[in-house]
mmCIF file of C-alpha atoms in Angstrom:
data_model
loop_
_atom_site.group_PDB
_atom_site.id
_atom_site.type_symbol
_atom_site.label_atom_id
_atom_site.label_comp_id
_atom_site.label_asym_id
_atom_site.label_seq_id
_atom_site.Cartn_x
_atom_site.Cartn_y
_atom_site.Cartn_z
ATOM 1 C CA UNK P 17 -4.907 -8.605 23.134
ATOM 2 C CA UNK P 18 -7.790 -7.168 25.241
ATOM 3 C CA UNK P 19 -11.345 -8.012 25.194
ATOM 4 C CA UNK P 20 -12.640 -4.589 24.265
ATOM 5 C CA UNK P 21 -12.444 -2.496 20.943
ATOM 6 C CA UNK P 22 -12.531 1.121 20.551
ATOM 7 C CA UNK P 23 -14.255 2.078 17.010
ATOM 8 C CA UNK P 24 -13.480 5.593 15.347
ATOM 9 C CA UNK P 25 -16.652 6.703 13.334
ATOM 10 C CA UNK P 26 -16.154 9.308 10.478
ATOM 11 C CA UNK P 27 -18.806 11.999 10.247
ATOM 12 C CA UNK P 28 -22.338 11.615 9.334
ATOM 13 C CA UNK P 29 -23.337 10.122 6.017
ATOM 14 C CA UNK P 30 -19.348 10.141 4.991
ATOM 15 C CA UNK P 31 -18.966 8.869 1.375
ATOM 16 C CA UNK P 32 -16.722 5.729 0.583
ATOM 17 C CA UNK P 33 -15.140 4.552 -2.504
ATOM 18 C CA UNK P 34 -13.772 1.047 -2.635
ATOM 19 C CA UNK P 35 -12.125 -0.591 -5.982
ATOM 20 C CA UNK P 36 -13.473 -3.907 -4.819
ATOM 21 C CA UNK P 37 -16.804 -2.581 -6.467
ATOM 22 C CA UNK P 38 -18.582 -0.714 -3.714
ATOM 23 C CA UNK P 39 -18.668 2.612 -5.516
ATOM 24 C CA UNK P 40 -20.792 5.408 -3.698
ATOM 25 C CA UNK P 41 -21.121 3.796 -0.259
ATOM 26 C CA UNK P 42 -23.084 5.819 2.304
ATOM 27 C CA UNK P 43 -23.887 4.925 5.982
ATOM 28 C CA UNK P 44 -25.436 7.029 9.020
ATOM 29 C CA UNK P 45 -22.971 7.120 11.678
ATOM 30 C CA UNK P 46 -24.048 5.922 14.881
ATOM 31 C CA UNK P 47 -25.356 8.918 17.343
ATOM 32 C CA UNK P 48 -23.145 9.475 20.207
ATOM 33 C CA UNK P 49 -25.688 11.379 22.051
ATOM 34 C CA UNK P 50 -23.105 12.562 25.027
ATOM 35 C CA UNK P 51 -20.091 11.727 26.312
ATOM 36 C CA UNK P 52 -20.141 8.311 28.950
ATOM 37 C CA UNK P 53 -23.782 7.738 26.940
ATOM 38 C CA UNK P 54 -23.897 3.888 26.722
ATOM 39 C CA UNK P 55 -26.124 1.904 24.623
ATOM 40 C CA UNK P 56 -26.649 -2.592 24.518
ATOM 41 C CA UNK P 57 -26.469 -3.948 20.902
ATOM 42 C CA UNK P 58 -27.579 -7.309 20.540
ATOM 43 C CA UNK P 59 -24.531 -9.226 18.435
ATOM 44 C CA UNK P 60 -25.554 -12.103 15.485
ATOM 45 C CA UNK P 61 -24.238 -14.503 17.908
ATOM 46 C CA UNK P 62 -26.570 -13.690 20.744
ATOM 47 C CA UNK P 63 -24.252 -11.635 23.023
ATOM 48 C CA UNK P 64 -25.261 -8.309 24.688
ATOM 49 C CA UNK P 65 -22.668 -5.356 24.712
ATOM 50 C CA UNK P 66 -22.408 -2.002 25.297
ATOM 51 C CA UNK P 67 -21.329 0.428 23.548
ATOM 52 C CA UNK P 68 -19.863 3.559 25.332
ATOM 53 C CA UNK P 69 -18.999 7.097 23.974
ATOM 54 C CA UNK P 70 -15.679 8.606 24.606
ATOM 55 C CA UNK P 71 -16.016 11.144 22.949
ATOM 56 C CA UNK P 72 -18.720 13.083 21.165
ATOM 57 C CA UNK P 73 -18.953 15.324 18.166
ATOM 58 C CA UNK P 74 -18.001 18.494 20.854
ATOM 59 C CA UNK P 75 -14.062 17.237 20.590
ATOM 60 C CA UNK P 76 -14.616 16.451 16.552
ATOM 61 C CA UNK P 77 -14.746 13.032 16.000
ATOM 62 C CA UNK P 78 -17.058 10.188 17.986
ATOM 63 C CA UNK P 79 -14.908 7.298 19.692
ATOM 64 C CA UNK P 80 -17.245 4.378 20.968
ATOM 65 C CA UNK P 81 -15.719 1.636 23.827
ATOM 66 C CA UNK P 82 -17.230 -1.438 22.960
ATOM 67 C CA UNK P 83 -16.741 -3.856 25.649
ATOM 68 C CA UNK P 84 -15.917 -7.566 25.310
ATOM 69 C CA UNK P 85 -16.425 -7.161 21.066
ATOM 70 C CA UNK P 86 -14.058 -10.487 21.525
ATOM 71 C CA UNK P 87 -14.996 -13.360 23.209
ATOM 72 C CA UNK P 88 -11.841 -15.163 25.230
ATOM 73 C CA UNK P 89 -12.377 -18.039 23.074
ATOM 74 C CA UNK P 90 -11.577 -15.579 20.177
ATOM 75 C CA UNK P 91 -8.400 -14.087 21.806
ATOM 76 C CA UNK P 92 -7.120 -17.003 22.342
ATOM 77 C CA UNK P 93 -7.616 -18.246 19.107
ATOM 78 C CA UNK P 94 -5.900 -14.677 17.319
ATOM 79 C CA UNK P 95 -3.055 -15.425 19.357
ATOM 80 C CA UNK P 96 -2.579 -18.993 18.307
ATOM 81 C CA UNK P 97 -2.791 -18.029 14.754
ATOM 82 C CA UNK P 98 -0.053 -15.091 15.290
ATOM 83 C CA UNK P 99 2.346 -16.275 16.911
ATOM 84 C CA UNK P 100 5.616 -14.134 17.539
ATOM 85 C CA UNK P 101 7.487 -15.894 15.217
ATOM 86 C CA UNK P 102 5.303 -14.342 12.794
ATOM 87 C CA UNK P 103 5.754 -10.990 14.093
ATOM 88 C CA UNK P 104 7.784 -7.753 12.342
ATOM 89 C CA UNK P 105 8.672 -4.407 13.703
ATOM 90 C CA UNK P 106 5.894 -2.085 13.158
ATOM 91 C CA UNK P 107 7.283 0.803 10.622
ATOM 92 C CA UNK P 108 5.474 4.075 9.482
ATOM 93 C CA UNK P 109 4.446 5.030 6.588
ATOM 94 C CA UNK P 110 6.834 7.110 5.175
ATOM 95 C CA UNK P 111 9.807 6.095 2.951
ATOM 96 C CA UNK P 112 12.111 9.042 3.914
ATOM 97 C CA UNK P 113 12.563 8.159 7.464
ATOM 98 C CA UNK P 114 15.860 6.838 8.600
ATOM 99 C CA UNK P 115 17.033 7.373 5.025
ATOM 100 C CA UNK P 116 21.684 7.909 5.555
ATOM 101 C CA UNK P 117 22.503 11.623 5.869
ATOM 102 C CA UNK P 118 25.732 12.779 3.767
ATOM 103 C CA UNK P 119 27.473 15.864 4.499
ATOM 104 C CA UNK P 120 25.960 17.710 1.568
ATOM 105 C CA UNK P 121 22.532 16.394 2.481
ATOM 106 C CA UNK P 122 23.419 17.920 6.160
ATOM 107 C CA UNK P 123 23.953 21.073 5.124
ATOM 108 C CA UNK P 124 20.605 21.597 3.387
ATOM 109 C CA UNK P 125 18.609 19.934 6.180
ATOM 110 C CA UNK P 126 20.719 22.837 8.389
ATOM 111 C CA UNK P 127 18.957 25.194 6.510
ATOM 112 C CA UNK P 128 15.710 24.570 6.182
ATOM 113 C CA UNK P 129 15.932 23.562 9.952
ATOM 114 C CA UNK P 130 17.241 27.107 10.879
ATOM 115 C CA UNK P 131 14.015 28.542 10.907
ATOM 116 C CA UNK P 132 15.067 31.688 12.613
ATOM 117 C CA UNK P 133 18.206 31.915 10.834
ATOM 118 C CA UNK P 134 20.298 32.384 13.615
ATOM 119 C CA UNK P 135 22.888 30.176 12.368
ATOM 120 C CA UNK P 136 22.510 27.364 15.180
ATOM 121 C CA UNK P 137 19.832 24.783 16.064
ATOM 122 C CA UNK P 138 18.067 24.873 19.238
ATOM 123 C CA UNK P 139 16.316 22.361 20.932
ATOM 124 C CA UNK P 140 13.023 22.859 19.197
ATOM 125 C CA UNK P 141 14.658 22.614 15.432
ATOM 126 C CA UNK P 142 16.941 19.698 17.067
ATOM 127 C CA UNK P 143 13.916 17.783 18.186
ATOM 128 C CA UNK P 144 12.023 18.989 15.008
ATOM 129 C CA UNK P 145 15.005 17.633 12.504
ATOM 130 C CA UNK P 146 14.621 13.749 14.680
ATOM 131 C CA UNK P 147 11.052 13.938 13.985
ATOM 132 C CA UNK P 148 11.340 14.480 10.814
ATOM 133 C CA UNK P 149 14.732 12.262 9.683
ATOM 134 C CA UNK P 150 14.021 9.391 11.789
ATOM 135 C CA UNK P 151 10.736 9.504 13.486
ATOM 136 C CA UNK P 152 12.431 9.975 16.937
ATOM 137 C CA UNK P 153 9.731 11.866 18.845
ATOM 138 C CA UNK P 154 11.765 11.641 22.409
ATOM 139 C CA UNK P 155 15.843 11.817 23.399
ATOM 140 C CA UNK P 156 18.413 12.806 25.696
ATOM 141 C CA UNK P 157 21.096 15.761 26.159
ATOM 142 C CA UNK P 158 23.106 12.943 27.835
ATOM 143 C CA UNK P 159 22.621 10.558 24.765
ATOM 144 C CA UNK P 160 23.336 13.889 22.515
ATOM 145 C CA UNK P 161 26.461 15.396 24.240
ATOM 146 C CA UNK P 162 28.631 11.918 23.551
ATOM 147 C CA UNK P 163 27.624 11.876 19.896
ATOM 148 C CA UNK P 164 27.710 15.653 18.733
ATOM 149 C CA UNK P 165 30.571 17.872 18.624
ATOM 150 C CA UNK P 166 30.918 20.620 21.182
ATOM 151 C CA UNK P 167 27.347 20.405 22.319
ATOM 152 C CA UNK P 168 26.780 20.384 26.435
ATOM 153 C CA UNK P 169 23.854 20.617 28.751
ATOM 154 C CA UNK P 170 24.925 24.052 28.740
ATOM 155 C CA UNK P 171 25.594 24.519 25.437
ATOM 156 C CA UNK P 172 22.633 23.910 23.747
ATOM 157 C CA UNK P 173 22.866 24.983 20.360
ATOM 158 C CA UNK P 174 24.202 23.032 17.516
ATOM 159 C CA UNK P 175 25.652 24.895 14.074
ATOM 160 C CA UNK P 176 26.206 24.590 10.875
ATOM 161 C CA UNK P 177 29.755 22.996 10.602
ATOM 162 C CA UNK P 178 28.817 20.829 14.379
ATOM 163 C CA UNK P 179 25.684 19.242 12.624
ATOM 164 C CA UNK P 180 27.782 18.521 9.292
ATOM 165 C CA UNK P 181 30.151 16.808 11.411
ATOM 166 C CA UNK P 182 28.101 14.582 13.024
ATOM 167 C CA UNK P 183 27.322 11.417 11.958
ATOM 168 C CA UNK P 184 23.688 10.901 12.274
ATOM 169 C CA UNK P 185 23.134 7.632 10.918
ATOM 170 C CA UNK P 186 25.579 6.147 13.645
ATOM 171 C CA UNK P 187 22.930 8.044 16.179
ATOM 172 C CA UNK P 188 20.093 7.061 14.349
ATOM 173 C CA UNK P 189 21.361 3.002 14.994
ATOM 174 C CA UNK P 190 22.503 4.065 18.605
ATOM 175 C CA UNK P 191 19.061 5.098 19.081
ATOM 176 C CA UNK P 192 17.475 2.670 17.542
ATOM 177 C CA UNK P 193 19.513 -0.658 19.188
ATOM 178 C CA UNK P 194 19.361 1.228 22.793
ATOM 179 C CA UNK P 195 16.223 3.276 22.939
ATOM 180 C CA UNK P 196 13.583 1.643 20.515
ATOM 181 C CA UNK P 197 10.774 3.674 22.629
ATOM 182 C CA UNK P 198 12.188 7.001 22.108
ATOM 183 C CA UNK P 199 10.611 6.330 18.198
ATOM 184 C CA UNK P 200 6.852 7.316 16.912
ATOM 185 C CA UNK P 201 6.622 3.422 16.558
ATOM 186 C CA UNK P 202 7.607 0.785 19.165
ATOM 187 C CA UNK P 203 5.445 -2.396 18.201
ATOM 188 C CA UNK P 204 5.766 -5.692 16.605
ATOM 189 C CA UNK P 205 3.102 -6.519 14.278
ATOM 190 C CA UNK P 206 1.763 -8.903 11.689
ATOM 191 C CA UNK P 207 -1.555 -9.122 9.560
ATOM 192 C CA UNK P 208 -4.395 -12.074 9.270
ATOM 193 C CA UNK P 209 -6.293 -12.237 6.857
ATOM 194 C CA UNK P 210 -10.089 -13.122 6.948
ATOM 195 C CA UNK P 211 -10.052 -15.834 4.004
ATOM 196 C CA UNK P 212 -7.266 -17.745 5.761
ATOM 197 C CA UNK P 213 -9.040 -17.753 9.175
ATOM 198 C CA UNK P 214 -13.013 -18.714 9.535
ATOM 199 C CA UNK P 215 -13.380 -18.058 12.749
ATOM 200 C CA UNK P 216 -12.638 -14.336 11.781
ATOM 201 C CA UNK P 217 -16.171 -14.087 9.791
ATOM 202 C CA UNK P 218 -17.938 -13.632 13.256
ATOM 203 C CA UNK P 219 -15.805 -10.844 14.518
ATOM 204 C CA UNK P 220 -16.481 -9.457 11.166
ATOM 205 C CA UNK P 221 -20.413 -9.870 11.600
ATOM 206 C CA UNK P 222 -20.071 -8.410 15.047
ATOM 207 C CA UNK P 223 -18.450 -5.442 14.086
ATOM 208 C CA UNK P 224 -21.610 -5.183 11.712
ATOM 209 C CA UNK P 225 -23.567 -5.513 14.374
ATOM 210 C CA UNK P 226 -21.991 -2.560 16.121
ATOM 211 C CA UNK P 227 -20.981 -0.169 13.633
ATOM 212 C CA UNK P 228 -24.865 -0.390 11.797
ATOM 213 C CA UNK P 229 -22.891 -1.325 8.712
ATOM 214 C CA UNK P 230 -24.232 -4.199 6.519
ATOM 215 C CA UNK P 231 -22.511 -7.506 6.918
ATOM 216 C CA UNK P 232 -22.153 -7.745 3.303
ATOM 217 C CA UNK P 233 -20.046 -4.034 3.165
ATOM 218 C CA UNK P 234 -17.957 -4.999 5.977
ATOM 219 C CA UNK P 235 -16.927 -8.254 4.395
ATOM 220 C CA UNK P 236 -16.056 -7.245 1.122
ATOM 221 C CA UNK P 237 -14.223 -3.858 2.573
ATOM 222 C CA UNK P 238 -12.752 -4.874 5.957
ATOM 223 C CA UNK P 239 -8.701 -3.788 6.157
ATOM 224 C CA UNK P 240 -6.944 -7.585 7.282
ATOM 225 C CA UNK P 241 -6.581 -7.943 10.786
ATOM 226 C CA UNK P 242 -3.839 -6.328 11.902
ATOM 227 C CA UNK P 243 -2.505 -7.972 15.459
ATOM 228 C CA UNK P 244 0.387 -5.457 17.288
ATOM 229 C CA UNK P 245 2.490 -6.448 20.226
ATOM 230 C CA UNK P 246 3.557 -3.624 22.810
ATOM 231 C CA UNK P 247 6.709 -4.270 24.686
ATOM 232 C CA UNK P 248 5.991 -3.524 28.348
ATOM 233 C CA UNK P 249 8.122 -0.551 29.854
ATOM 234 C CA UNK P 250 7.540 1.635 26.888
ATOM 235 C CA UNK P 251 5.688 -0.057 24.112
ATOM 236 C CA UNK P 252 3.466 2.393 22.253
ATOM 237 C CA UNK P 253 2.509 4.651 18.817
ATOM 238 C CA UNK P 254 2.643 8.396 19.317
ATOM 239 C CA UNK P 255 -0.462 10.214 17.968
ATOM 240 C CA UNK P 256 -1.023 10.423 14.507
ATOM 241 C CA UNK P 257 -3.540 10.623 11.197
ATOM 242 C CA UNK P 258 -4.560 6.955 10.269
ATOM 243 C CA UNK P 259 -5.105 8.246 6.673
ATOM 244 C CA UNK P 260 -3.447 9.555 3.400
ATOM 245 C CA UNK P 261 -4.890 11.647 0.660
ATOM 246 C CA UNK P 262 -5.352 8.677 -1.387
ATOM 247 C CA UNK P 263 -7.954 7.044 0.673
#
């Protein structure tokens, strides 16, 4: 757990709509000015940091570095109160992933895979169908080649009757107990949440401070602290959109 935050800001004046009665919500997002442009903001409990922009309105969205949000004092204290014990593996959001294949759910996967209807898979449908089964985003012909019938590092192409055959969900669990970091997701996480931890108010103020938002919308809206563990040698979450229609 680093000292610095990076803070994704939504376009200007974008409209929010909480349940927890903050209907109509609008704020002025904070001007990037230029890429590398850095600005000192002044936080409620009398420290000075800067704010830096990553990136500017020119690649679609503003990203602002803010250095040393947390104070080590603050760290330390996040990772007393979430402990490892406490941690679970970090999952994505989406129920159909790693769901068990059976033969006759094979064979319609194999065709809407077989976008060129060629009768075969090739490695961009392959890698397409792990995406999209099991959130594998990264594998190897010499993991494949053991585990599905007649396919080589030659023989590249998998068809209908090979992929039936194959038992994916034993892959899936190979993959999964030897290769954890070939997945979209390779984290352990757990959530804290502010009414169970005081000391959290101030980070909550701070990010006040920072954003421009009132201290009063970021308390009563604020998503629970969510505190993720990457395993060295691999430990990561492949890009993705950090929102759903409903929100």
């Amino acid at each position: 757990l680093g000292t610095s935050i990076c803070i994704l800001m939504w376009h200007a004046f974008a409209c929010f709509f909480f349940a927890n009665n903050v209907v109509g919500a609008q704020f002025v997002v904070r001007d990037p000015v230029k890429i590398d442009h850095a600005v000192s903001v002044r936080l409620k409990d009398g420290r000075d940091v800067e704010i830096v922009t990553r990136s500017d309105f020119s690649t679609g969205l503003p990203v602002f570095e803010v250095q040393d949000l947390l104070t080590e004092e603050e760290c330390a204290a996040i990772r007393s109160a979430a402990p490892s014990s406490m941690m679970e593996e970090s999952l994505t959001d989406n129920d159909d992933k790693g769901q068990p294949i059976s033969p006759r759910k094979a064979a319609k996967m194999f065709k809407d895979l077989d976008e060129n209807r060629d009768k075969a898979l090739d490695a961009e449908e392959i890698a397409q169908f792990f995406r999209e089964a099991f959130d594998l985003v990264d594998f190897t012909w010499d993991f494949l080649t053991p585990r599905v019938p007649n396919l080589t590092k030659t023989n590249t192409k998998v068809r209908k009757q090979e992929f039936i055959a194959t038992n994916w969900n034993q892959l899936f669990a190979d993959a999964k107990k030897l290769h954890p970091e070939w997945f979209a997701r390779h984290s352990r996480q757990t959530w804290m949440m502010y009414s169970e931890h005081s000391f959290l108010q101030s980070v909550l103020d701070n990010v006040a401070a920072v954003t421009g938002l009132s201290e009063t919308l970021v308390r009563e809206t604020a998503e629970s602290m969510q505190v993720l563990v990457y395993p060295p040698n691999g430990g990561h979450y492949s890009c993705h959109h950090d929102t759903a229609p409903d929100y």
